[in-house]
Coordinates of C-alpha atoms in Angstrom, one line a residue:
X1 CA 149.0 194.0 21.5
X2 CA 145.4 196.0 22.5
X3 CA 143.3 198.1 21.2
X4 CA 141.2 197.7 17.4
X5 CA 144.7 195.9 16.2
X6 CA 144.7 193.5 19.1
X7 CA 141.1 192.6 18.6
X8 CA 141.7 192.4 15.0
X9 CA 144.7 189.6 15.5
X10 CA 142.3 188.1 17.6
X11 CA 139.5 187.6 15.1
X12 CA 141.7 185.9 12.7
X13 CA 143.2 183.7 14.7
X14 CA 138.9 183.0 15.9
X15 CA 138.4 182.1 12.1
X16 CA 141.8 180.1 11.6
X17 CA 140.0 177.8 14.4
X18 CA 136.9 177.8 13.5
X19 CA 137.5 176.8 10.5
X20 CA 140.0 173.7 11.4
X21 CA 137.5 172.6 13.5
X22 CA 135.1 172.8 10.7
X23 CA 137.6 170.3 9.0
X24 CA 138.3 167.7 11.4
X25 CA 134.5 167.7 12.4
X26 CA 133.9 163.5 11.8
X27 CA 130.1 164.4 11.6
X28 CA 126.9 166.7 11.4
X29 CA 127.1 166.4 15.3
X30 CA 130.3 167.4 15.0
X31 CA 129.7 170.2 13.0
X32 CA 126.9 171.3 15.4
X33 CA 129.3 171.1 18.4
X34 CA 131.4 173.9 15.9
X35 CA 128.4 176.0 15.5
X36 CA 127.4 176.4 19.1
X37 CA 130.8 176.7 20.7
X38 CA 131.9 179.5 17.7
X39 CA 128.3 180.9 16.5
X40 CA 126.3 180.3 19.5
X41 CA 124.5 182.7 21.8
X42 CA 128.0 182.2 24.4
X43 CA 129.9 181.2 21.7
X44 CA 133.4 182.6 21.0
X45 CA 131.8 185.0 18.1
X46 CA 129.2 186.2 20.8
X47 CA 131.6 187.5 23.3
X48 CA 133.6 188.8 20.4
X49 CA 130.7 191.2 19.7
X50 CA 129.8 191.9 23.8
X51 CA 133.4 193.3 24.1
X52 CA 132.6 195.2 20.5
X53 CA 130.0 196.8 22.1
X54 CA 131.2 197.5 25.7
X55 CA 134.6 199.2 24.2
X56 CA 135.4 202.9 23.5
X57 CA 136.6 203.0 20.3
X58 CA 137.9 205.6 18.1
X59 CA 135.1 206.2 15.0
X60 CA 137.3 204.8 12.5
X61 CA 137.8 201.9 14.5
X62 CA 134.3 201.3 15.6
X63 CA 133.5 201.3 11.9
X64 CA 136.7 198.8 10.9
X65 CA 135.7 196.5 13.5
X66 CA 132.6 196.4 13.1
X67 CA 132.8 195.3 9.9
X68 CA 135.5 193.1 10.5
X69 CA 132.9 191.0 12.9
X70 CA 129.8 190.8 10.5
X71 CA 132.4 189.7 7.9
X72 CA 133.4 187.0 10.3
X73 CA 129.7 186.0 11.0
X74 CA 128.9 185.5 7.2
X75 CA 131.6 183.4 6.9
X76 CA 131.5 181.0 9.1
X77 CA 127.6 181.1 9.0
X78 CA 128.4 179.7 5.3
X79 CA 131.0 177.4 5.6
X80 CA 128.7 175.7 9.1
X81 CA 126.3 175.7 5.7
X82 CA 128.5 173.8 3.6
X83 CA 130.0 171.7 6.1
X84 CA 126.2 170.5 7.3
X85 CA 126.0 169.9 3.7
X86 CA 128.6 167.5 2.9
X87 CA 129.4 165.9 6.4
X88 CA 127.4 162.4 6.7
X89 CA 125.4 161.8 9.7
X90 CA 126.6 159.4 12.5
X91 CA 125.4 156.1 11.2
X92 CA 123.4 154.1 13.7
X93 CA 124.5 151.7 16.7
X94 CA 122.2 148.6 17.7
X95 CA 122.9 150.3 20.9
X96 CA 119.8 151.5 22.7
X97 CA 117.5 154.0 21.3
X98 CA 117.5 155.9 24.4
X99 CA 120.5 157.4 26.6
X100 CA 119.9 158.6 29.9
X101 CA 123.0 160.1 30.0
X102 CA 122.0 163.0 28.0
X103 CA 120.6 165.9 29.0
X104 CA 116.5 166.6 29.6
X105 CA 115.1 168.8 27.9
X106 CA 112.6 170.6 30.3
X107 CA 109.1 171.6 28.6
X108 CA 107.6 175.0 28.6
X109 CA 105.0 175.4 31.0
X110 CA 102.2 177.9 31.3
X111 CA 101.4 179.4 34.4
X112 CA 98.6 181.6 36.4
X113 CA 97.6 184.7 35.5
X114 CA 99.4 187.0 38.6
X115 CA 95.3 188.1 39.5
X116 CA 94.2 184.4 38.9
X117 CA 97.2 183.8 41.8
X118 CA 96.3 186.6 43.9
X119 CA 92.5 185.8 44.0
X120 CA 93.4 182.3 44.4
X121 CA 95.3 183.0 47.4
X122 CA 93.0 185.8 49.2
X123 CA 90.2 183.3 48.9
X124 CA 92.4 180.3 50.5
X125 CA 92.9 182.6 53.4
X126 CA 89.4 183.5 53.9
X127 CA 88.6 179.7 53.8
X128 CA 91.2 178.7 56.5
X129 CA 88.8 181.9 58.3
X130 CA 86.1 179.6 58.1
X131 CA 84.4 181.6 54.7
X132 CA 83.0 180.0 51.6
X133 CA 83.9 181.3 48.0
X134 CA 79.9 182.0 46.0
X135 CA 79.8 183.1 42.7
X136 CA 77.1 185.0 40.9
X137 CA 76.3 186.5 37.4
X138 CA 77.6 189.3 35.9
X139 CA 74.8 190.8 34.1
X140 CA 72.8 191.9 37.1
X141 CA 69.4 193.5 37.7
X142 CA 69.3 197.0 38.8
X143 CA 67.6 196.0 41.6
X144 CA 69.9 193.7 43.1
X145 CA 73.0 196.0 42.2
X146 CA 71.7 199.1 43.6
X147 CA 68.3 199.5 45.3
X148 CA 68.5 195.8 47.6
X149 CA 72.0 197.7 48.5
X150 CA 70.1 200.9 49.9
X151 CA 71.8 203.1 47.0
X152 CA 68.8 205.5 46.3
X153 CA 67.9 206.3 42.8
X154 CA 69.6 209.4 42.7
X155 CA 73.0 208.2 43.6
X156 CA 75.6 209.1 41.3
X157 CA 76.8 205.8 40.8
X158 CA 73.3 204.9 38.9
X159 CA 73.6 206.9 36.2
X160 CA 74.6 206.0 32.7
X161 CA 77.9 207.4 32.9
X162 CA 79.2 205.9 35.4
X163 CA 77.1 202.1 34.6
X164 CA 77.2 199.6 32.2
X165 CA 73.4 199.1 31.1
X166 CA 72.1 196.7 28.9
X167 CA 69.7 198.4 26.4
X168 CA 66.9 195.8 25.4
X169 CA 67.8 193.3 28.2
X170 CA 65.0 191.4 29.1
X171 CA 64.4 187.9 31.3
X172 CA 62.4 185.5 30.1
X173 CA 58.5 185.3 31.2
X174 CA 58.4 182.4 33.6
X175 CA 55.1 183.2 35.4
X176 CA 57.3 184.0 39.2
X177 CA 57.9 187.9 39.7
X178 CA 61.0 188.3 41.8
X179 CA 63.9 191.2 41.6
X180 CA 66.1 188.5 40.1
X181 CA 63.5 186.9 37.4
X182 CA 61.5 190.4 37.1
X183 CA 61.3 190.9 33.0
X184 CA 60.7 194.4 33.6
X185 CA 63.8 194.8 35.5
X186 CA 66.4 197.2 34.2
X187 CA 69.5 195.2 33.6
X188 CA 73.3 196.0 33.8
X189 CA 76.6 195.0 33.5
X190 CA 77.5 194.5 37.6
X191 CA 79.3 197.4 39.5
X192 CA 80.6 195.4 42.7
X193 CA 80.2 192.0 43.5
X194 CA 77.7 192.8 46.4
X195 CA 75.1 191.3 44.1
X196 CA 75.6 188.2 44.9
X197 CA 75.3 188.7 48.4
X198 CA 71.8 189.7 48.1
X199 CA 71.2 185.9 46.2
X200 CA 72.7 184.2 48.6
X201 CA 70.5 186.4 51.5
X202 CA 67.5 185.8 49.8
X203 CA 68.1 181.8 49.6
X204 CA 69.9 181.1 52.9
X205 CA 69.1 181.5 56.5
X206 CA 72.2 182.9 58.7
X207 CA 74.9 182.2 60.2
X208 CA 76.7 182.4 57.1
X209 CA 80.2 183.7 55.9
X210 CA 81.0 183.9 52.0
X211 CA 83.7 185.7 49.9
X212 CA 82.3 186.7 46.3
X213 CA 85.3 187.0 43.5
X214 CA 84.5 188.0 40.8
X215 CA 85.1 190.7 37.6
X216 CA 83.0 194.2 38.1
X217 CA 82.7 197.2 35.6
X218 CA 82.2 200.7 35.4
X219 CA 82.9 203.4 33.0
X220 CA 86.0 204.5 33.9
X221 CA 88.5 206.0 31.9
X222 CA 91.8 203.8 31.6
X223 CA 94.5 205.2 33.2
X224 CA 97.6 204.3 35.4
X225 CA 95.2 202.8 38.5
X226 CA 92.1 202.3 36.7
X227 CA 90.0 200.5 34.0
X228 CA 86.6 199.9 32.7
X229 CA 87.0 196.2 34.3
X230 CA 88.3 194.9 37.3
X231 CA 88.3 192.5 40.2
X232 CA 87.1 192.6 43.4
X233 CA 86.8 189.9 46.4
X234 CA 83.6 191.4 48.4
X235 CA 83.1 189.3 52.2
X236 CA 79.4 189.1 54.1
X237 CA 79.2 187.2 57.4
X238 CA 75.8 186.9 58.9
X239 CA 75.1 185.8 62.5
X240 CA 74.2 186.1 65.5
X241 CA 75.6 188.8 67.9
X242 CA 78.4 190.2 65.4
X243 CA 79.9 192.8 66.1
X244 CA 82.6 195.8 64.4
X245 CA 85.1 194.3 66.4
X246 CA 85.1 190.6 64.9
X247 CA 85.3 192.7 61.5
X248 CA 88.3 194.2 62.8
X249 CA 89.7 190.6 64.1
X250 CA 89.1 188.9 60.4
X251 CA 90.2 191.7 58.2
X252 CA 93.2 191.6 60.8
X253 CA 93.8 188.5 60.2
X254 CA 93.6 188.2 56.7
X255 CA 96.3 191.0 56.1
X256 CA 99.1 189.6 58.6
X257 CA 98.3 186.1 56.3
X258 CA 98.3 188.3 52.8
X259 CA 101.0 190.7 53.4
X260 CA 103.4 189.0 56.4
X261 CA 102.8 188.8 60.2
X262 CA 103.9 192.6 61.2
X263 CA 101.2 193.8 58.8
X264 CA 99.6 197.7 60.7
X265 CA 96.7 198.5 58.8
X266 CA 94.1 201.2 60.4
X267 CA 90.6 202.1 60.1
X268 CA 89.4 205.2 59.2
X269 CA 85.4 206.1 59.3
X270 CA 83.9 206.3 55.9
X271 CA 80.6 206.4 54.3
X272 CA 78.6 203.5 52.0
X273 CA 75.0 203.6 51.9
X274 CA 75.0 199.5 52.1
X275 CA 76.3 199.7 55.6
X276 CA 76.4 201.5 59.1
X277 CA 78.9 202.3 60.9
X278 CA 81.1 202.0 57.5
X279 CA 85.2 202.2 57.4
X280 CA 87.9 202.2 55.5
X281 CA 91.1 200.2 55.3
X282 CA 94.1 201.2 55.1
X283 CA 97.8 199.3 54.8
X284 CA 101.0 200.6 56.7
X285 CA 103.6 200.2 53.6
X286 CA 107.6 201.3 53.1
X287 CA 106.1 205.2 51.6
X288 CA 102.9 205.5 54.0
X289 CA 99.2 204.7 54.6
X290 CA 97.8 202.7 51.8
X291 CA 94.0 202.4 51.1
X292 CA 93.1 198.7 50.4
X293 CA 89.1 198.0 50.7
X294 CA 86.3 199.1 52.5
X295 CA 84.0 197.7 55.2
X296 CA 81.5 197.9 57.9
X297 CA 78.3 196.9 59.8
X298 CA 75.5 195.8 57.3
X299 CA 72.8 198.6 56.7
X300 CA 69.6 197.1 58.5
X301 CA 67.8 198.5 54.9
X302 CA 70.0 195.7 53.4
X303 CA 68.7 192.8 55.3
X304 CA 65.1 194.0 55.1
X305 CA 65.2 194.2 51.5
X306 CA 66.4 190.5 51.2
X307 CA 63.6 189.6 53.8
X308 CA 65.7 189.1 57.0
X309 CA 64.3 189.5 60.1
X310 CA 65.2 193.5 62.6
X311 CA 67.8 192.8 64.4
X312 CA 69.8 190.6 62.1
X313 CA 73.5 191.5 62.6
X314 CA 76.5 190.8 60.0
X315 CA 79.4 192.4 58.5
X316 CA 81.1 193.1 54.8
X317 CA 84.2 194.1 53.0
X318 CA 85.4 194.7 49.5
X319 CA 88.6 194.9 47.9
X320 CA 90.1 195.4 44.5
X321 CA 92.1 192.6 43.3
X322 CA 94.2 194.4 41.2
X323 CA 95.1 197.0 43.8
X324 CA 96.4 194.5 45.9
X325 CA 98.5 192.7 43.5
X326 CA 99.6 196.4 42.5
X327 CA 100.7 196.4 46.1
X328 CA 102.4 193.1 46.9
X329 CA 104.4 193.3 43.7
X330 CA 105.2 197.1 43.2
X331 CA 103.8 197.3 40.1
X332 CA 102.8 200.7 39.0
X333 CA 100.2 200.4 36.2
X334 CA 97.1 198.3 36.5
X335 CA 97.0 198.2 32.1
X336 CA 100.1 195.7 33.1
X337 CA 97.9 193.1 34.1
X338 CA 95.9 193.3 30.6
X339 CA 98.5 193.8 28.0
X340 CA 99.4 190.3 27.3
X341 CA 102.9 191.1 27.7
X342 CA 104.9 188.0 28.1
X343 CA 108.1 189.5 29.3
X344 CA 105.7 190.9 32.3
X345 CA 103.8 187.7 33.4
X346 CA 106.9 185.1 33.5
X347 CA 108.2 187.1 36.8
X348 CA 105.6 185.5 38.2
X349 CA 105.8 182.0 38.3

């Protein structure tokens, strides 16, 4: 028999069983064992209604059955009810409280935010490069986020509507007048990291090599590949005698680590007013050229605004976190990574 009318035999014969199992169930356990093997997620019921769903049926008999099933469900939903009900639990054993014959039951876990993971792990590779990870503030002085970086005051990038600033932001008078403590300083949420490069210049003598992580913002409108906040990884190495071509050898180095060992990526001349000769970056990937950061040679206006001696040579890089996760993991909106969407972050574990 096939069709509705075999399916229909079938559920009756489902319920016949269910419910002398119901019967001869010694126990609540007992009774729970019914429940799951009939009325759980693979029970009997369950695959009842997957083949429901998967079959081409007539109207009327789409209708029929259908209401043949739910029928089923409230039925043996109440008699598992009146069963629990009168069935006494197991009484128990002197045995041992604890079998470790049973089952485990694992615990949920939380786990890394996929940027968290991907920071984490551009930042290991930079270390094993020989590179320490600095950090720096976020509320930054106009100074240090633009003019230190030989961005001239009429750069686009200064004005309001492309930067955060802070209206009424002050620093404490503490008697010492620097860009960083000035209380007359102009103050903003930061851009880039590059920032906190020009700290660390002003504080420590070269050879250096840091990497900067850290969240920037600019006023951006959100979209599929941007947003008013982001993260970047920004790199500075300072030392004798470097040259474009160790640039090349790092950045190299880092991507056949990052993205596996037959990595291409190319560089293509570019302009930034923080350095000279400047470049940018770009990944070899299944659909073409992909743009990942940008570099160069560090501007000599740079070093002489943190006080460095002419002649002082050193290279940086920047990158957007979020693109390269975007690119490791084919993900196609950057608002993914700040929905709070469950479902999303668990593929990553």
């Amino acid at each position: 028999m096939g069709g509705a009318e075999g399916l229909e035999q079938e559920l009756k014969s489902l319920e016949a069983e269910a419910l002398r199992a119901l019967a001869e169930a010694p126990d609540s356990q007992g009774v729970e064992g019914v429940r799951v093997k009939f009325l759980g997620r693979k029970g009997a019921l369950a695959e009842q209604f997957t083949r429901f769903r998967e079959g081409d049926w007539e109207p009327a008999d789409r209708a029929r059955i259908g209401k043949l099933l739910n029928g089923l469900k409230q039925r043996l939903e109440a008699a598992l009810s009146e069963a629990s009900g009168k069935q006494p639990a197991a009484p128990k054993t002197s045995g041992p409280r604890f079998d470790p014959t049973l089952p485990g039951v694992v615990p949920r876990a939380g786990r890394l935010h996929p940027l968290t993971q991907t920071i984490r792990e551009i930042i290991a590779i930079f270390q094993e490069l020989g590179f320490s990870a600095v950090e720096g503030p976020e509320a930054e002085t106009d100074h240090n986020n633009f003019e230190a970086l030989n961005i001239p005051a009429d750069h686009p990038s200064r004005e309001s509507f492309d930067t955060y600033y802070l209206a009424g932001a002050q620093t404490p008078d503490t008697g010492h007048r620097t860009p960083d403590t000035d209380a007359a300083a102009r103050w903003l949420l930061r851009s880039h990291t590059s920032p906190v490069q020009i700290r660390y210049m002003r504080t420590h003598k070269p050879p250096f090599q840091i990497v900067v992580p850290g969240r920037v913002f600019r006023r951006d409108a959100v979209d599929a590949t941007h947003c008013f906040q982001f993260h970047q990884v920004e790199g500075l190495a300072v030392g004798p005698d470097l040259s474009f071509g160790d640039l090349k050898g790092v950045l190299e180095a880092w991507a056949r680590r990052m993205f596996g060992g037959r990595t291409e990526i190319r560089f293509r001349p570019h302009y930034f007013p923080f350095t000279e000769p400047s470049a940018e970056v770009d990944l070899k990937g299944p659909r073409g050229w992909l743009e990942i950061m940008g570099c160069g040679m560090v501007h000599p206006n740079v070093f002489k605004a943190v006080g460095l001696p002419p002649g002082t040579a050193g290279f940086a890089f920047g990158m957007g976190v979020e693109r390269i996760a975007m690119i490791r993991h084919g993900i196609q909106d950057i608002r993914f990574f700040f929905e709070n969407d469950l479902e999303f972050l668990r593929q990553f574990p």
